[in-house]
PDB file of C-alpha atoms in Angstrom:
ATOM      1  CA  HIS A 437      23.065  41.124  94.916  1.00 89.00           C
ATOM      2  CA  VAL A 438      20.088  41.823  93.827  1.00 95.00           C
ATOM      3  CA  THR A 439      16.230  41.232  94.981  1.00 96.00           C
ATOM      4  CA  VAL A 440      12.218  41.816  93.567  1.00 97.00           C
ATOM      5  CA  LEU A 441      10.789  44.815  96.169  1.00 96.00           C
ATOM      6  CA  GLY A 442       7.682  45.195  94.260  1.00 96.00           C
ATOM      7  CA  TYR A 443       6.135  45.359  90.289  1.00 95.00           C
ATOM      8  CA  ASP A 444       3.309  46.290  88.686  1.00 95.00           C
ATOM      9  CA  PRO A 445       2.132  46.078  85.034  1.00 95.00           C
ATOM     10  CA  ARG A 446       3.498  49.479  85.367  1.00 96.00           C
ATOM     11  CA  TYR A 447       6.201  49.726  87.220  1.00 97.00           C
ATOM     12  CA  LEU A 448       9.088  47.308  88.862  1.00 98.00           C
ATOM     13  CA  ALA A 449      11.215  48.041  91.931  1.00 97.00           C
ATOM     14  CA  VAL A 450      14.933  46.268  93.118  1.00 97.00           C
ATOM     15  CA  ALA A 451      17.512  46.207  95.783  1.00 97.00           C
ATOM     16  CA  ILE A 452      20.959  46.724  94.215  1.00 95.00           C
ATOM     17  CA  ARG A 453      23.481  45.080  97.659  1.00 93.00           C
ATOM     18  CA  SER A 454      26.842  45.031  96.350  1.00 89.00           C
ATOM     19  CA  PRO A 455      30.688  46.542  97.184  1.00 85.00           C
ATOM     20  CA  THR A 456      30.813  48.551  94.997  1.00 84.00           C
ATOM     21  CA  LEU A 457      26.581  50.255  94.674  1.00 87.00           C
ATOM     22  CA  THR A 458      23.931  50.351  97.170  1.00 91.00           C
ATOM     23  CA  CYS A 459      21.084  51.729  96.229  1.00 93.00           C
ATOM     24  CA  ASN A 460      17.192  50.610  95.626  1.00 96.00           C
ATOM     25  CA  LEU A 461      16.196  51.613  91.549  1.00 97.00           C
ATOM     26  CA  VAL A 462      12.413  51.455  89.895  1.00 98.00           C
ATOM     27  CA  CYS A 463      11.953  51.333  86.381  1.00 97.00           C
ATOM     28  CA  PHE A 464       8.155  52.771  85.365  1.00 97.00           C
ATOM     29  CA  HIS A 465       5.547  53.932  83.141  1.00 96.00           C
ATOM     30  CA  ALA A 466       3.374  56.365  84.033  1.00 96.00           C
ATOM     31  CA  PRO A 467       0.039  56.991  82.244  1.00 94.00           C
ATOM     32  CA  SER A 468      -0.558  59.756  79.982  1.00 89.00           C
ATOM     33  CA  PRO A 469      -2.530  62.887  81.524  1.00 83.00           C
ATOM     34  CA  THR A 470      -6.392  62.711  80.425  1.00 74.00           C
ATOM     35  CA  GLY A 471      -7.472  65.186  82.033  1.00 71.00           C
ATOM     36  CA  ASP A 472      -9.036  63.827  84.620  1.00 74.00           C
ATOM     37  CA  GLU A 473      -8.030  62.350  87.482  1.00 77.00           C
ATOM     38  CA  THR A 474      -6.879  58.747  86.546  1.00 86.00           C
ATOM     39  CA  CYS A 475      -3.390  60.765  85.627  1.00 89.00           C
ATOM     40  CA  ALA A 476      -3.370  61.925  89.467  1.00 90.00           C
ATOM     41  CA  ASN A 477      -4.615  58.584  91.112  1.00 94.00           C
ATOM     42  CA  TRP A 478      -1.739  56.506  89.235  1.00 95.00           C
ATOM     43  CA  TRP A 479       0.830  59.582  90.382  1.00 96.00           C
ATOM     44  CA  ASP A 480      -1.061  59.154  93.838  1.00 95.00           C
ATOM     45  CA  THR A 481      -1.366  55.121  93.816  1.00 96.00           C
ATOM     46  CA  PHE A 482       2.853  54.916  92.463  1.00 97.00           C
ATOM     47  CA  ALA A 483       3.884  57.318  94.824  1.00 96.00           C
ATOM     48  CA  LYS A 484       2.609  55.090  97.727  1.00 96.00           C
ATOM     49  CA  PHE A 485       3.880  52.555  96.529  1.00 97.00           C
ATOM     50  CA  LEU A 486       7.705  54.447  96.472  1.00 97.00           C
ATOM     51  CA  ARG A 487       6.847  55.141 100.173  1.00 96.00           C
ATOM     52  CA  ARG A 488       6.424  50.799 101.246  1.00 96.00           C
ATOM     53  CA  VAL A 489       9.639  50.163  98.549  1.00 95.00           C
ATOM     54  CA  GLY A 490      11.985  52.641 100.908  1.00 94.00           C
ATOM     55  CA  THR A 491      14.778  52.411 102.650  1.00 91.00           C
ATOM     56  CA  PRO A 492      16.345  54.708 105.232  1.00 91.00           C
ATOM     57  CA  GLY A 493      19.296  55.904 104.177  1.00 90.00           C
ATOM     58  CA  ILE A 494      19.140  53.873 101.772  1.00 93.00           C
ATOM     59  CA  PRO A 495      19.509  55.813  97.306  1.00 92.00           C
ATOM     60  CA  MET A 496      16.304  55.745  94.965  1.00 95.00           C
ATOM     61  CA  VAL A 497      17.404  55.857  91.097  1.00 95.00           C
ATOM     62  CA  LEU A 498      14.683  56.183  89.371  1.00 97.00           C
ATOM     63  CA  MET A 499      14.480  56.192  85.123  1.00 96.00           C
ATOM     64  CA  GLY A 500      11.719  55.414  83.066  1.00 95.00           C
ATOM     65  CA  ASP A 501       8.820  57.445  81.216  1.00 96.00           C
ATOM     66  CA  ALA A 502       6.751  59.598  83.287  1.00 96.00           C
ATOM     67  CA  ASN A 503       4.891  60.773  80.190  1.00 95.00           C
ATOM     68  CA  GLY A 504       5.084  65.027  81.511  1.00 94.00           C
ATOM     69  CA  LYS A 505       7.027  67.785  80.459  1.00 95.00           C
ATOM     70  CA  VAL A 506       8.756  69.878  83.606  1.00 96.00           C
ATOM     71  CA  GLY A 507      11.221  72.974  83.011  1.00 96.00           C
ATOM     72  CA  SER A 508       8.993  75.793  84.341  1.00 97.00           C
ATOM     73  CA  ARG A 509       9.481  75.771  87.312  1.00 96.00           C
ATOM     74  CA  PRO A 510      13.051  75.038  88.317  1.00 97.00           C
ATOM     75  CA  THR A 511      13.258  73.767  91.507  1.00 97.00           C
ATOM     76  CA  GLN A 512      16.736  72.243  93.827  1.00 95.00           C
ATOM     77  CA  GLU A 513      14.996  68.591  91.921  1.00 96.00           C
ATOM     78  CA  VAL A 514      14.533  69.656  88.499  1.00 97.00           C
ATOM     79  CA  GLY A 515      16.406  72.492  86.785  1.00 95.00           C
ATOM     80  CA  ASP A 516      15.591  75.510  83.791  1.00 95.00           C
ATOM     81  CA  CYS A 517      17.919  73.640  81.355  1.00 94.00           C
ATOM     82  CA  ASN A 518      15.612  72.777  77.494  1.00 94.00           C
ATOM     83  CA  PRO A 519      12.461  73.832  80.302  1.00 96.00           C
ATOM     84  CA  GLU A 520       8.850  72.637  78.857  1.00 96.00           C
ATOM     85  CA  ASP A 521       5.855  73.965  80.635  1.00 96.00           C
ATOM     86  CA  GLU A 522       4.448  72.105  83.482  1.00 96.00           C
ATOM     87  CA  ASP A 523       1.897  69.473  82.225  1.00 94.00           C
ATOM     88  CA  GLU A 524      -0.456  67.568  84.446  1.00 92.00           C
ATOM     89  CA  GLY A 525       1.895  64.651  84.541  1.00 94.00           C
ATOM     90  CA  GLY A 526       5.426  66.373  85.136  1.00 95.00           C
ATOM     91  CA  THR A 527       2.986  68.082  87.745  1.00 95.00           C
ATOM     92  CA  GLU A 528       2.308  64.898  89.894  1.00 95.00           C
ATOM     93  CA  PHE A 529       6.414  63.860  89.085  1.00 97.00           C
ATOM     94  CA  HIS A 530       7.788  66.732  90.604  1.00 97.00           C
ATOM     95  CA  LYS A 531       5.606  66.042  93.468  1.00 96.00           C
ATOM     96  CA  VAL A 532       7.796  62.268  93.392  1.00 96.00           C
ATOM     97  CA  LEU A 533      10.635  64.024  92.945  1.00 96.00           C
ATOM     98  CA  HIS A 534      11.054  66.636  95.909  1.00 96.00           C
ATOM     99  CA  GLU A 535       9.189  64.140  98.344  1.00 95.00           C
ATOM    100  CA  HIS A 536      12.387  61.833  98.420  1.00 93.00           C
ATOM    101  CA  SER A 537      14.936  63.809  97.227  1.00 93.00           C
ATOM    102  CA  ILE A 538      15.561  63.132  93.541  1.00 94.00           C
ATOM    103  CA  TRP A 539      16.458  64.928  90.933  1.00 95.00           C
ATOM    104  CA  LEU A 540      16.911  65.604  86.922  1.00 95.00           C
ATOM    105  CA  PRO A 541      20.245  65.827  85.572  1.00 92.00           C
ATOM    106  CA  SER A 542      19.144  66.440  82.567  1.00 93.00           C
ATOM    107  CA  THR A 543      17.618  69.108  83.582  1.00 94.00           C
ATOM    108  CA  PHE A 544      20.738  70.920  84.924  1.00 94.00           C
ATOM    109  CA  SER A 545      22.333  72.858  82.363  1.00 91.00           C
ATOM    110  CA  SER A 546      25.708  72.181  83.877  1.00 89.00           C
ATOM    111  CA  CYS A 547      25.454  67.819  83.250  1.00 89.00           C
ATOM    112  CA  TRP A 548      23.500  68.153  79.977  1.00 89.00           C
ATOM    113  CA  ALA A 549      26.251  67.329  77.609  1.00 88.00           C
ATOM    114  CA  GLY A 550      24.308  68.690  74.474  1.00 80.00           C
ATOM    115  CA  GLY A 551      22.624  67.404  71.304  1.00 80.00           C
ATOM    116  CA  LEU A 552      18.671  66.427  71.438  1.00 83.00           C
ATOM    117  CA  SER A 553      17.353  67.350  74.891  1.00 90.00           C
ATOM    118  CA  ALA A 554      13.309  65.699  73.245  1.00 90.00           C
ATOM    119  CA  THR A 555      13.163  61.672  74.148  1.00 89.00           C
ATOM    120  CA  TRP A 556       9.810  60.599  72.458  1.00 89.00           C
ATOM    121  CA  ILE A 557       8.341  61.616  69.131  1.00 84.00           C
ATOM    122  CA  PRO A 558       5.600  62.098  68.426  1.00 84.00           C
ATOM    123  CA  PRO A 559       3.855  59.173  65.465  1.00 80.00           C
ATOM    124  CA  ALA A 560       2.712  62.056  63.371  1.00 80.00           C
ATOM    125  CA  GLY A 561       6.431  63.717  63.520  1.00 78.00           C
ATOM    126  CA  GLY A 562       7.174  67.248  64.472  1.00 81.00           C
ATOM    127  CA  GLN A 563       8.522  68.624  67.669  1.00 86.00           C
ATOM    128  CA  GLY A 564       9.211  65.662  70.496  1.00 91.00           C
ATOM    129  CA  HIS A 565       9.263  66.131  74.473  1.00 94.00           C
ATOM    130  CA  ARG A 566      11.278  64.942  76.848  1.00 94.00           C
ATOM    131  CA  ILE A 567       8.925  62.561  79.303  1.00 94.00           C
ATOM    132  CA  ASP A 568      11.449  59.864  79.632  1.00 94.00           C
ATOM    133  CA  HIS A 569      14.101  60.262  82.696  1.00 94.00           C
ATOM    134  CA  MET A 570      16.965  59.248  84.889  1.00 93.00           C
ATOM    135  CA  ALA A 571      16.504  60.313  88.511  1.00 95.00           C
ATOM    136  CA  LEU A 572      19.094  60.285  90.413  1.00 93.00           C
ATOM    137  CA  PRO A 573      19.584  60.599  94.786  1.00 91.00           C
ATOM    138  CA  ALA A 574      20.997  64.346  95.771  1.00 87.00           C
ATOM    139  CA  ASN A 575      23.859  62.971  97.339  1.00 82.00           C
ATOM    140  CA  TRP A 576      24.826  62.343  93.580  1.00 84.00           C
ATOM    141  CA  ARG A 577      25.160  65.519  91.907  1.00 79.00           C
ATOM    142  CA  ARG A 578      28.873  65.523  91.284  1.00 70.00           C
ATOM    143  CA  ALA A 579      29.853  65.270  88.030  1.00 58.00           C
ATOM    144  CA  ALA A 580      26.297  63.853  86.687  1.00 73.00           C
ATOM    145  CA  VAL A 581      26.581  63.675  82.799  1.00 80.00           C
ATOM    146  CA  THR A 582      23.221  62.850  80.896  1.00 77.00           C
ATOM    147  CA  ALA A 583      22.776  63.317  77.797  1.00 72.00           C
ATOM    148  CA  THR A 584      20.495  60.549  74.968  1.00 75.00           C
ATOM    149  CA  ASN A 585      21.798  58.464  71.966  1.00 71.00           C
ATOM    150  CA  SER A 586      19.710  58.154  69.642  1.00 69.00           C
ATOM    151  CA  SER A 587      22.382  55.719  67.895  1.00 71.00           C
ATOM    152  CA  ILE A 588      20.796  53.368  70.110  1.00 69.00           C
ATOM    153  CA  ASP A 589      18.423  50.621  68.029  1.00 62.00           C
ATOM    154  CA  ILE A 590      15.415  50.189  70.690  1.00 63.00           C
ATOM    155  CA  LEU A 591      14.070  48.252  67.225  1.00 60.00           C
ATOM    156  CA  THR A 592      11.319  50.288  66.926  1.00 66.00           C
ATOM    157  CA  ALA A 593       9.912  50.668  62.571  1.00 64.00           C
ATOM    158  CA  ARG A 594      10.179  54.275  63.748  1.00 65.00           C
ATOM    159  CA  ILE A 595      11.845  56.519  65.285  1.00 71.00           C
ATOM    160  CA  ASP A 596      10.218  56.908  68.502  1.00 75.00           C
ATOM    161  CA  HIS A 597      11.677  56.904  72.082  1.00 84.00           C
ATOM    162  CA  VAL A 598      15.304  58.708  72.179  1.00 84.00           C
ATOM    163  CA  PRO A 599      17.791  56.559  75.498  1.00 84.00           C
ATOM    164  CA  VAL A 600      18.678  58.901  77.996  1.00 87.00           C
ATOM    165  CA  MET A 601      21.782  57.985  79.751  1.00 85.00           C
ATOM    166  CA  VAL A 602      23.959  59.259  82.658  1.00 87.00           C
ATOM    167  CA  GLN A 603      27.502  58.595  84.151  1.00 82.00           C
ATOM    168  CA  ALA A 604      27.815  59.937  87.586  1.00 75.00           C
ATOM    169  CA  THR A 605      31.162  59.577  90.180  1.00 72.00           C
ATOM    170  CA  PHE A 606      30.101  59.132  93.212  1.00 64.00           C
ATOM    171  CA  LEU A 607      31.674  57.332  96.253  1.00 64.00           C
ATOM    172  CA  PRO A 608      29.923  54.449  97.367  1.00 56.00           C
ATOM    173  CA  GLU A 609      28.428  53.818 101.185  1.00 55.00           C
ATOM    174  CA  PRO A 610      30.398  51.330 103.075  1.00 52.00           C
ATOM    175  CA  TYR A 611      29.041  47.704 102.551  1.00 45.00           C
ATOM    176  CA  ALA A 612      30.499  45.980 105.558  1.00 40.00           C
ATOM    177  CA  PRO A 613      27.429  47.158 107.669  1.00 43.00           C
ATOM    178  CA  LEU A 614      25.630  45.126 105.787  1.00 42.00           C
ATOM    179  CA  LEU A 615      27.636  42.409 106.450  1.00 38.00           C
ATOM    180  CA  GLN A 616      28.297  42.692 110.073  1.00 40.00           C
ATOM    181  CA  ARG A 617      23.989  43.033 110.977  1.00 39.00           C
ATOM    182  CA  ARG A 618      24.220  40.109 108.995  1.00 41.00           C
ATOM    183  CA  ARG A 619      27.345  38.434 110.539  1.00 33.00           C
ATOM    184  CA  LYS A 620      25.318  39.495 113.533  1.00 37.00           C
ATOM    185  CA  ILE A 621      22.124  38.261 113.126  1.00 35.00           C
ATOM    186  CA  CYS A 622      24.337  33.837 112.086  1.00 35.00           C
ATOM    187  CA  ASN A 623      25.768  34.489 115.902  1.00 41.00           C
ATOM    188  CA  VAL A 624      22.338  35.816 117.538  1.00 38.00           C
ATOM    189  CA  GLU A 625      21.298  31.753 115.859  1.00 43.00           C
ATOM    190  CA  VAL A 626      24.309  29.991 116.651  1.00 39.00           C
ATOM    191  CA  GLU A 627      23.700  31.533 120.301  1.00 40.00           C
ATOM    192  CA  MET A 628      20.072  29.749 120.401  1.00 41.00           C
ATOM    193  CA  LYS A 629      21.808  27.102 119.170  1.00 44.00           C
ATOM    194  CA  TYR A 630      23.917  26.649 121.941  1.00 40.00           C
ATOM    195  CA  GLU A 631      22.418  27.844 124.309  1.00 45.00           C
ATOM    196  CA  LYS A 632      19.316  24.783 123.639  1.00 45.00           C
ATOM    197  CA  ARG A 633      21.786  22.783 123.709  1.00 48.00           C
ATOM    198  CA  GLY A 634      23.011  23.587 126.827  1.00 48.00           C
ATOM    199  CA  ILE A 635      19.195  23.074 128.289  1.00 41.00           C
ATOM    200  CA  ILE A 636      19.055  19.319 126.876  1.00 41.00           C
ATOM    201  CA  GLU A 637      22.484  18.534 128.948  1.00 48.00           C
ATOM    202  CA  LYS A 638      21.425  19.829 131.208  1.00 47.00           C
ATOM    203  CA  GLU A 639      17.895  17.884 130.628  1.00 46.00           C
ATOM    204  CA  LYS A 640      19.542  14.991 130.869  1.00 47.00           C
ATOM    205  CA  GLU A 641      21.922  14.954 133.609  1.00 51.00           C
ATOM    206  CA  LYS A 642      18.631  15.429 135.919  1.00 49.00           C
ATOM    207  CA  ILE A 643      17.930  12.206 134.450  1.00 48.00           C
TER     208      ILE A 643
END
């Protein structure tokens, strides 16, 4: 049910095709903004990767560390719940969200369950930032609830990243068409075998 579509040291894309869930899932870790072209170039490469592994009609889900802050520029993809000033990484992330029609439930008050919004705490302590996200397809907006869970042990010596959780209720796409297409392909192969067999039998009759 799971097939690897592509990978890189900073991202991995898989196709999930099962009777209960059909989507392309991408995990990623974006570099920290450096003030030069490094960050923008990485996001440009990542955007091209998403276009390559994307499948028309198949929902895409992103999970990862965007190393970017969002919220000060509300759109259909990013809400104004617990906003932070959008930085370079956040702007590049925002572009990807818009292109693929995916949204961040943790930035919408209707989906936020409350609690700590920051997902990363600096090594020296102090104010944390919301840079880790789960981005969902546009048609998964119904009854999506998100929160952070600091009780999950991620085996670090100090508080670092806080896991983000999402619970979504949606109607899965019918899986039957995929099975029908597979059967059709098999039928074509069988027909070709019978056709070849018929040709061979006719040649024998001539002999």
